[in-house]
Amino acid sequence: MPRANEPGRTVSSRLWDLLFAFDPDHTELSLADLVRRTGIPHATARRLTLELVEAGALERTGDNRFAIGLRLWRLGTLAPRAETLRSAAQPFVEDLYTALRQHVQLAVLQGDQAVIIERLSAVNAVGLTSQVGGHLPLHCSGVGKVLLSHNSPEFIDEVLAGRLRRFTPKTIVDPAELRRELASCRSTGTVVVKEELSEGAESVATRIVDGTGRVVAALSVVVAAGSIKLQAAVPSLVASGLGLSRSLGWRPGIPIRTS
Amino acid sequence: MPRANEPGRTVSSRLWDLLFAFDPDHTELSLADLVRRTGIPHATARRLTLELVEAGALERTGDNRFAIGLRLWRLGTLAPRAETLRSAAQPFVEDLYTALRQHVQLAVLQGDQAVIIERLSAVNAVGLTSQVGGHLPLHCSGVGKVLLSHNSPEFIDEVLAGRLRRFTPKTIVDPAELRRELASCRSTGTVVVKEELSEGAESVATRIVDGTGRVVAALSVVVAAGSIKLQAAVPSLVASGLGLSRSLGWRPGIPIRTS
DNA sequence: ATCACTTCATCCGTTCAACGGACAGGGAAG
DNA sequence: CTTCCCTGTCCGTTGAACGGATGAAGTGAT
């Protein structure tokens, strides 16, 4: 006999539970997978999943599995902080990459992470695992430090008070030292990170500012540790960053907000 | 006194109505906008919209409006036919663009349209309005013809029986003539389109094949009409297309399926 | 200052969409 | 054959969803 449904749960929350069951390591899931990963009873999961397919949010693969649909991808394309920014940045990122032939990354802030919006990579450059759509920690990546340093004092306190994971022996996890770095980054607009996230990789990052003076993104170049290339990359990086900021409406004289 | 809710509508359908109210020309909408565009009563629209914000599918902009959220964008990133294909294609598209300095487009099939997955553009090249996430007609664009020609006979019949919109005087709308072109494209793998979609623009497109022999995408180069560049572009385009197909697991000898 | 208008927010009684346990069919493994 | 897992369907119960009414807040014209 049918039992009452669990109270306090909305249809919407269940739908997003199902969708967020997909991740970079699981881009295709069967109905049983979805049931296991979400805990939703399978009759319910099935009904909702089929509705998602009908809406175009999911697609069925040949072998009775589900994947994120093209229609949902196109929706994501409309996110002002992602694809719109990405296309504005495209020529600058492109030129920077052509000039340096090193990894170039563009990232924005989401929660307590830096999310990679765009990424160009040379085949012969340092190996990196990060992907477009992937995320980097705020306290020990170039883009992360830029985004963190230009946020509100309360937010900085919150992040520094949290767990600062040590990725390599060189990762800076001392809050006092990090604060000094962030202050420096705030005044210069750029920051250098050496092997704090992965050994053998160094990066420089710079801020991207919009017409209202808000720091909306960070642009970085990643090179092999110890190579002379890092110093050579700084001027081009800064120039590209300023160019992109200008194309977003920023002009010299517009104060850069640090709220 | 409260009236009964309209029957035959699911929560899910309303949620997607709200989300799909966003389009390239309307990336930010107020609650009132959403009510107007979807026809959903505002009390309902408000409740659902706030749930979408909570889930991260939408974000609130400063001025009480809503926009597609970064979380939804990241979900879209997991679509195998979009971002995954895009990153596999990146080096090839990149090299093709470097060699030719002309518009390069990568598209896949969705319904009766070709959806643009990736696009690199030269500043001094022909003006095009298409954007990443945008769509092109199947019967008069390079990528469209490639994708259409490698689909099932039933699908081709259906498209040719539908309305074939004339965009320019040169647009081919005669089904018989189109069938001849599609047959030629099926055997050679490439197709040339001259000013059928917009005057002053010509394009060459080639198919992209995966390890199972299925045509999963189309790659094209767009140049100014009448320029000698079109002929020069063909060999590089074909080479890049083959390279991308190989990286997707295709090998010479694997038959190309036309279902 | 007053009015007209738009947008956002909350309340609350009604009702149907959503729920999920039970069962059945199909295919693969032992 | 039996067991196990997965997908798909049925159907009685019930609380989440619904939306009209009402009011607050903001905007602009006269």
XYZ file of C-alpha atoms (C1' of nucleotides) in Angstrom:
578
model
C 0.000 0.000 0.000
C 1.274 3.462 -0.874
C 2.980 5.479 1.826
C 2.802 9.213 2.265
C 5.544 11.112 0.466
C 8.373 12.539 2.482
C 7.319 16.027 3.568
C 9.473 19.133 3.240
C 10.803 18.293 -0.206
C 9.835 20.172 -3.306
C 9.681 18.853 -6.842
C 12.239 21.432 -7.800
C 14.767 20.219 -5.237
C 14.425 16.661 -6.473
C 14.905 17.760 -10.078
C 18.151 19.528 -9.236
C 19.299 16.599 -7.137
C 18.911 14.474 -10.246
C 20.706 16.955 -12.511
C 23.554 17.624 -10.103
C 24.116 13.890 -9.819
C 26.074 14.390 -13.054
C 29.699 15.483 -12.644
C 32.849 15.502 -14.776
C 33.578 11.873 -13.877
C 29.987 10.782 -14.434
C 28.585 12.420 -17.558
C 26.386 9.426 -18.358
C 24.169 7.760 -15.764
C 21.545 5.024 -15.918
C 18.270 5.268 -14.045
C 19.621 2.922 -11.385
C 22.732 5.118 -11.062
C 20.552 8.160 -10.529
C 18.514 6.350 -7.883
C 21.696 5.331 -6.055
C 23.276 8.771 -6.236
C 20.189 10.739 -5.190
C 18.323 8.369 -2.880
C 15.070 9.149 -4.692
C 12.732 6.120 -5.013
C 13.044 4.764 -8.507
C 9.427 5.227 -9.534
C 9.746 8.898 -8.692
C 13.208 9.207 -10.203
C 12.001 7.621 -13.405
C 9.024 9.940 -13.753
C 11.076 13.082 -13.115
C 13.922 11.953 -15.340
C 11.597 11.338 -18.265
C 10.143 14.789 -17.736
C 13.660 16.202 -17.894
C 14.245 14.358 -21.163
C 11.006 15.775 -22.538
C 12.130 19.273 -21.578
C 15.471 18.704 -23.314
C 17.491 19.084 -20.127
C 18.619 15.481 -20.432
C 19.167 13.254 -23.447
C 19.037 9.480 -23.668
C 22.146 7.805 -24.982
C 21.903 4.666 -27.064
C 22.408 2.275 -24.160
C 19.558 3.380 -21.920
C 21.568 5.953 -20.063
C 21.073 9.650 -19.546
C 23.338 12.640 -20.177
C 23.046 16.417 -19.940
C 21.271 17.647 -23.059
C 22.248 20.199 -25.638
C 19.254 22.325 -24.738
C 20.542 22.722 -21.187
C 23.984 23.550 -22.524
C 22.486 26.305 -24.652
C 20.706 27.686 -21.595
C 24.007 27.793 -19.738
C 25.388 29.732 -22.650
C 23.171 32.636 -21.583
C 24.824 33.013 -18.176
C 26.198 36.567 -18.205
C 29.148 35.627 -15.996
C 30.232 32.718 -18.185
C 29.714 32.488 -21.934
C 29.095 36.202 -22.365
C 32.307 37.039 -20.544
C 34.046 34.248 -22.415
C 33.201 35.635 -25.836
C 34.235 39.139 -24.788
C 37.529 37.684 -23.606
C 38.103 35.418 -26.583
C 40.278 37.724 -28.745
C 42.416 38.769 -25.768
C 42.920 35.255 -24.483
C 43.636 34.206 -28.035
C 46.297 36.857 -28.594
C 47.892 36.181 -25.236
C 48.084 32.505 -26.047
C 49.531 33.176 -29.494
C 52.196 35.422 -27.991
C 53.242 33.099 -25.171
C 52.193 29.587 -26.174
C 51.537 28.764 -22.517
C 48.413 27.859 -20.569
C 46.015 30.777 -20.342
C 43.081 30.688 -17.919
C 40.099 32.938 -17.269
C 38.162 32.398 -14.039
C 35.322 33.916 -12.019
C 34.257 33.549 -8.397
C 31.559 31.107 -7.353
C 31.081 30.509 -3.649
C 34.515 29.779 -2.218
C 36.025 28.609 -5.455
C 37.413 30.032 -8.679
C 35.587 28.523 -11.636
C 37.437 28.240 -14.931
C 35.477 29.906 -17.728
C 38.030 29.631 -20.521
C 41.273 27.837 -21.012
C 43.759 27.561 -23.858
C 46.632 25.141 -23.615
C 49.780 24.358 -25.481
C 50.492 20.685 -26.033
C 54.097 21.061 -24.898
C 53.312 23.166 -21.802
C 53.139 22.034 -18.167
C 50.548 19.370 -17.583
C 47.437 20.617 -15.809
C 44.337 18.741 -14.835
C 41.956 21.693 -14.685
C 39.191 21.898 -17.260
C 36.701 24.485 -18.438
C 33.929 24.307 -15.854
C 36.382 23.021 -13.252
C 37.397 24.884 -10.125
C 40.520 26.056 -8.290
C 41.013 26.924 -4.609
C 41.057 30.613 -3.689
C 44.051 30.549 -1.334
C 46.689 28.950 -3.513
C 45.952 29.594 -7.172
C 46.775 32.735 -9.120
C 43.227 33.462 -10.235
C 41.945 32.514 -6.797
C 44.164 35.008 -4.976
C 43.190 37.803 -7.373
C 39.472 37.120 -6.927
C 39.787 36.722 -3.153
C 41.868 39.837 -2.602
C 39.318 42.083 -4.312
C 36.398 40.802 -2.272
C 34.944 42.137 0.976
C 36.944 41.926 4.239
C 34.207 39.740 5.717
C 34.508 37.258 2.887
C 38.302 37.193 3.178
C 38.002 36.574 6.932
C 35.608 33.744 6.281
C 37.862 32.051 3.743
C 41.033 32.471 5.817
C 39.225 31.131 8.867
C 38.225 28.032 6.944
C 40.348 25.022 6.166
C 43.305 26.063 3.982
C 44.303 22.846 2.322
C 47.992 22.226 1.717
C 48.549 20.893 -1.803
C 52.369 21.033 -1.914
C 55.132 21.848 0.595
C 55.123 25.385 -0.833
C 51.424 26.035 -0.293
C 50.997 29.097 1.900
C 48.467 28.293 4.636
C 49.467 30.950 7.187
C 46.605 33.500 7.337
C 48.935 36.388 8.231
C 51.222 35.718 5.292
C 48.242 35.310 2.977
C 46.838 38.655 4.118
C 50.111 40.371 3.196
C 49.968 38.774 -0.262
C 46.338 39.777 -0.767
C 47.116 43.384 0.224
C 49.933 43.476 -2.269
C 47.692 42.004 -4.935
C 45.047 44.614 -4.188
C 47.482 47.434 -4.830
C 49.253 46.042 -7.888
C 46.418 44.078 -9.437
C 48.619 41.067 -10.096
C 49.986 38.163 -8.101
C 52.601 35.460 -8.643
C 52.119 31.917 -7.334
C 54.966 29.408 -7.336
C 54.213 25.704 -6.997
C 51.555 26.216 -4.339
C 48.924 24.125 -6.090
C 50.937 21.658 -8.120
C 54.668 21.075 -8.161
C 56.418 22.217 -11.276
C 53.882 24.901 -12.139
C 54.069 28.652 -11.596
C 51.496 31.246 -12.536
C 50.874 34.974 -12.766
C 47.362 36.332 -12.570
C 45.762 39.734 -13.055
C 42.352 41.214 -12.351
C 39.627 41.926 -14.914
C 37.458 44.956 -14.151
C 34.114 46.011 -15.617
C 32.692 49.468 -16.276
C 31.569 49.913 -12.679
C 35.017 49.157 -11.278
C 34.038 45.746 -9.994
C 36.541 42.896 -10.348
C 34.524 40.356 -12.325
C 37.197 37.858 -13.304
C 40.875 36.943 -13.210
C 43.199 36.111 -16.080
C 46.308 34.012 -15.629
C 49.251 32.422 -17.400
C 50.739 29.165 -16.140
C 54.316 28.151 -16.990
C 56.829 25.482 -15.965
C 58.529 26.215 -12.633
C 61.923 27.838 -12.790
C 61.675 28.823 -16.414
C 62.555 32.364 -17.296
C 59.201 32.604 -19.059
C 57.294 33.825 -16.034
C 58.918 37.263 -16.003
C 58.521 37.527 -19.757
C 54.841 36.739 -19.458
C 53.933 39.485 -16.990
C 53.844 42.487 -19.367
C 51.730 40.682 -21.974
C 49.396 39.377 -19.288
C 48.864 42.838 -17.807
C 48.335 44.345 -21.246
C 45.765 41.692 -22.178
C 44.026 42.152 -18.851
C 43.756 45.888 -19.330
C 42.512 45.398 -22.889
C 39.792 43.043 -21.724
C 38.813 45.377 -18.883
C 38.540 48.257 -21.365
C 36.297 46.198 -23.626
C 34.050 45.673 -20.597
C 33.740 49.430 -20.167
C 36.495 50.150 -17.686
C 38.652 53.244 -18.207
C 41.741 54.466 -16.357
C 40.394 56.701 -13.629
C 37.449 54.517 -12.734
C 38.257 53.440 -9.171
C 38.548 49.701 -8.632
C 36.117 48.609 -5.948
C 37.294 46.261 -3.262
C 33.923 45.539 -1.680
C -11.397 32.551 -2.893
C -8.731 30.356 -4.437
C -9.433 28.679 -7.771
C -8.318 25.223 -8.818
C -4.931 25.115 -10.543
C -4.826 24.485 -14.250
C -4.725 20.716 -14.741
C -2.339 18.867 -17.065
C 0.669 20.963 -16.157
C 3.573 19.639 -14.191
C 5.845 21.601 -11.911
C 8.708 20.559 -14.105
C 7.139 22.038 -17.227
C 6.607 25.341 -15.474
C 10.192 25.397 -14.261
C 11.506 24.939 -17.786
C 9.062 27.511 -19.120
C 10.620 29.959 -16.693
C 14.181 29.013 -17.615
C 13.576 28.993 -21.357
C 12.080 32.465 -21.073
C 15.716 33.570 -21.188
C 17.213 33.953 -24.655
C 20.231 35.706 -26.180
C 18.332 38.994 -26.370
C 16.962 38.650 -22.853
C 19.638 37.394 -20.503
C 18.255 39.332 -17.553
C 14.575 39.309 -16.638
C 12.577 40.728 -13.743
C 9.859 38.746 -12.039
C 7.247 40.743 -13.947
C 9.066 39.970 -17.210
C 8.982 36.275 -16.407
C 5.264 36.438 -15.639
C 4.592 38.182 -18.968
C 6.735 35.828 -20.995
C 5.466 32.584 -19.458
C 1.866 33.375 -18.549
C 2.387 31.812 -15.125
C 0.521 33.631 -12.341
C 2.957 35.779 -10.457
C 2.527 34.151 -7.074
C 3.469 30.823 -8.648
C 6.226 32.324 -10.767
C 7.736 33.977 -7.730
C 7.768 30.803 -5.680
C 9.322 28.730 -8.444
C 11.841 31.393 -9.390
C 13.083 31.691 -5.820
C 13.469 27.926 -5.715
C 15.546 28.134 -8.885
C 17.753 30.764 -7.262
C 18.174 28.538 -4.222
C 19.229 25.663 -6.464
C 21.758 27.931 -8.216
C 20.078 27.641 -11.594
C 19.334 31.349 -11.520
C 21.163 34.268 -9.910
C 19.792 37.609 -8.774
C 21.433 40.634 -10.338
C 21.831 43.806 -8.316
C 18.643 45.454 -9.590
C 16.129 42.792 -8.617
C 16.395 40.893 -11.853
C 17.247 37.299 -12.610
C 19.845 35.718 -14.874
C 21.043 32.204 -15.664
C 23.426 31.152 -12.910
C 26.976 29.901 -13.038
C 25.916 26.600 -11.523
C 23.621 25.925 -14.475
C 26.409 26.884 -16.858
C 28.688 24.361 -15.192
C 26.018 21.698 -15.586
C 25.798 22.485 -19.289
C 29.538 22.020 -19.431
C 28.948 18.306 -18.818
C 26.910 17.820 -21.999
C 28.897 15.247 -23.989
C 27.822 16.705 -27.316
C 28.866 20.247 -26.423
C 31.702 21.148 -24.064
C 33.304 17.725 -24.240
C 33.356 17.830 -28.013
C 34.470 21.447 -27.857
C 37.540 20.714 -25.792
C 38.489 17.784 -28.013
C 38.169 20.095 -30.989
C 39.960 23.056 -29.442
C 43.509 22.410 -30.736
C 42.271 21.619 -34.251
C 39.985 24.623 -34.464
C 42.790 26.693 -33.029
C 45.324 25.565 -35.613
C 42.875 25.982 -38.454
C 42.151 29.498 -37.318
C 45.858 30.327 -36.966
C 46.519 29.050 -40.482
C 43.632 30.838 -42.192
C 42.635 33.774 -39.963
C 39.022 33.340 -41.042
C 35.846 32.423 -39.194
C 35.923 28.822 -38.027
C 32.755 27.128 -36.766
C 31.973 23.797 -35.153
C 28.328 22.707 -35.024
C 26.161 19.746 -34.042
C 22.594 18.756 -34.869
C 19.711 19.580 -32.553
C 16.219 19.020 -33.861
C 16.027 20.703 -37.258
C 18.843 23.121 -36.614
C 22.630 23.197 -36.512
C 23.800 24.510 -33.152
C 27.137 26.309 -32.972
C 29.383 24.728 -30.348
C 32.568 26.664 -31.006
C 33.493 29.660 -33.042
C 36.700 31.602 -33.607
C 36.605 34.837 -35.533
C 39.051 37.245 -37.041
C 38.293 40.913 -36.461
C 38.878 41.751 -40.114
C 36.848 38.842 -41.514
C 33.306 38.908 -42.904
C 30.735 40.078 -40.404
C 28.593 37.277 -39.011
C 25.832 37.458 -36.473
C 25.987 33.857 -35.298
C 27.182 33.174 -31.749
C 28.261 30.190 -29.728
C 24.978 28.607 -28.664
C 23.236 30.102 -31.687
C 21.758 28.094 -34.526
C 21.899 27.870 -38.320
C 19.364 26.418 -40.788
C 20.093 22.951 -42.176
C 19.244 23.634 -45.815
C 21.435 26.644 -46.543
C 24.450 26.658 -44.261
C 27.658 24.677 -44.727
C 27.518 22.885 -41.397
C 23.778 22.376 -41.810
C 24.120 20.629 -45.160
C 26.859 18.353 -43.840
C 24.792 17.350 -40.812
C 21.615 16.913 -42.853
C 23.209 14.873 -45.620
C 24.562 12.282 -43.181
C 21.232 11.735 -41.462
C 18.509 9.198 -42.197
C 16.479 9.399 -45.448
C 13.317 9.872 -43.371
C 14.794 12.865 -41.603
C 15.966 14.380 -44.888
C 12.484 13.892 -46.373
C 10.973 15.590 -43.374
C 13.260 18.607 -43.560
C 12.922 19.010 -47.339
C 9.150 18.728 -47.041
C 9.120 21.525 -44.500
C 9.383 25.216 -45.151
C 12.743 26.025 -46.762
C 13.214 29.664 -45.991
C 14.886 31.833 -48.620
C 17.477 34.094 -46.983
C 19.084 35.528 -50.139
C 18.378 35.313 -53.880
C 20.987 32.548 -54.034
C 19.390 30.346 -51.374
C 18.636 26.931 -52.865
C 15.090 25.957 -51.949
C 14.406 23.404 -54.674
C 14.220 19.962 -52.996
C 15.522 18.131 -56.063
C 18.570 20.347 -56.344
C 19.196 20.067 -52.617
C 19.048 16.280 -52.826
C 21.752 16.304 -55.499
C 23.928 18.487 -53.289
C 23.357 16.272 -50.253
C 24.275 13.161 -52.257
C 27.486 14.824 -53.391
C 28.251 15.867 -49.818
C 27.664 12.301 -48.616
C 30.248 10.960 -51.024
C 32.913 13.636 -50.630
C 32.338 14.611 -47.022
C 32.508 18.306 -47.783
C 30.212 20.945 -49.229
C 30.565 24.511 -50.472
C 27.883 27.121 -49.859
C 27.958 30.497 -51.626
C 25.897 33.385 -50.263
C 22.877 31.211 -49.508
C 22.501 32.426 -45.944
C 23.949 35.912 -46.017
C 25.177 37.931 -48.934
C 28.902 38.384 -49.104
C 29.724 35.191 -47.232
C 30.850 31.830 -48.565
C 31.701 28.720 -46.589
C 33.154 25.234 -46.860
C 32.192 22.573 -44.360
C 33.346 19.055 -43.620
C 32.051 16.201 -41.493
C 33.425 15.096 -38.122
C 33.182 11.366 -37.424
C 33.550 9.436 -34.164
C 34.934 5.967 -33.485
C 31.687 4.262 -34.461
C 31.546 5.980 -37.843
C 28.739 8.295 -36.838
C 28.845 11.907 -38.064
C 28.696 13.812 -34.781
C 29.531 17.327 -35.911
C 30.485 19.581 -38.797
C 33.437 21.942 -39.097
C 33.405 24.943 -41.402
C 35.355 27.960 -42.587
C 33.571 31.127 -43.656
C 35.230 33.679 -45.963
C 34.268 36.789 -47.923
C 32.433 36.025 -51.169
C 34.528 35.989 -54.317
C 37.821 35.888 -52.520
C 40.333 33.329 -53.689
C 40.618 32.185 -50.066
C 37.861 29.615 -50.279
C 39.827 27.233 -52.505
C 42.904 27.743 -50.355
C 40.950 26.880 -47.242
C 39.642 23.499 -48.391
C 42.792 21.380 -47.858
C 43.429 22.752 -44.358
C 39.768 22.325 -43.441
C 39.727 18.697 -44.583
C 43.003 17.981 -42.792
C 41.733 19.508 -39.546
C 38.473 17.618 -39.865
C 40.275 14.321 -40.307
C 42.557 15.119 -37.395
C 39.612 15.819 -35.117
C 37.814 12.679 -36.294
C 40.932 10.639 -35.526
C 41.125 12.092 -32.037
C 37.532 10.926 -31.548
C 38.572 7.384 -32.404
C 37.837 7.240 -36.113
C 40.351 5.513 -38.393
C 40.480 5.208 -42.177
C 38.588 2.033 -42.968
C 35.828 2.576 -40.432
C 32.737 2.997 -42.627
C 30.909 6.294 -42.221
C 27.307 5.626 -41.269
C 24.598 7.538 -43.025
C 21.686 6.434 -40.884
C 0.793 66.662 -2.479
C -2.202 63.543 -4.734
C -3.215 60.197 -8.055
C -2.222 56.473 -11.269
C 0.521 52.733 -12.323
C 3.914 49.041 -11.944
C 6.392 45.684 -9.426
C 7.278 42.901 -5.498
C 5.731 40.340 -1.428
C 2.509 37.585 1.657
C -1.587 35.077 3.071
C -4.485 31.040 3.078
C -8.316 27.774 1.611
C -8.775 24.345 -2.091
C -7.405 20.359 -4.883
C -4.950 17.602 -8.087
C -0.181 16.424 -9.258
C 3.151 14.033 -7.075
C 4.422 10.221 -4.584
C 6.304 5.498 -3.852
C 5.490 0.566 -2.541
C 4.230 -3.422 -5.036
C 4.517 -6.125 -8.976
C 5.871 -7.692 -13.717
C 8.954 -8.391 -17.761
C 13.582 -9.003 -19.646
C 18.355 -9.914 -19.877
C 22.735 -11.409 -17.921
C 25.384 -14.213 -14.708
C 26.007 -18.427 -11.991
C 16.716 -23.365 -13.749
C 17.484 -19.856 -10.253
C 19.146 -15.530 -8.763
C 20.064 -10.826 -9.342
C 19.636 -6.363 -11.292
C 17.419 -3.123 -14.038
C 13.603 -0.946 -16.395
C 8.839 -0.102 -16.736
C 3.832 0.152 -14.998
C -0.066 0.359 -11.758
C -2.887 2.725 -8.427
C -4.580 4.382 -3.727
C -3.255 8.147 -0.695
C -2.134 12.933 0.606
C 0.449 17.106 1.204
C 2.841 20.245 -2.012
C 1.501 23.233 -5.270
C -1.594 26.544 -6.715
C -3.313 31.344 -7.482
C -6.771 35.100 -6.328
C -6.913 38.605 -3.051
C -4.689 42.045 -0.571
C -1.153 45.156 0.676
C 3.443 47.348 0.603
C 6.919 49.802 -1.855
C 8.699 52.343 -5.560
C 8.163 55.573 -9.762
C 6.505 59.304 -12.459
C 3.237 62.624 -13.997
C 0.210 66.579 -12.917
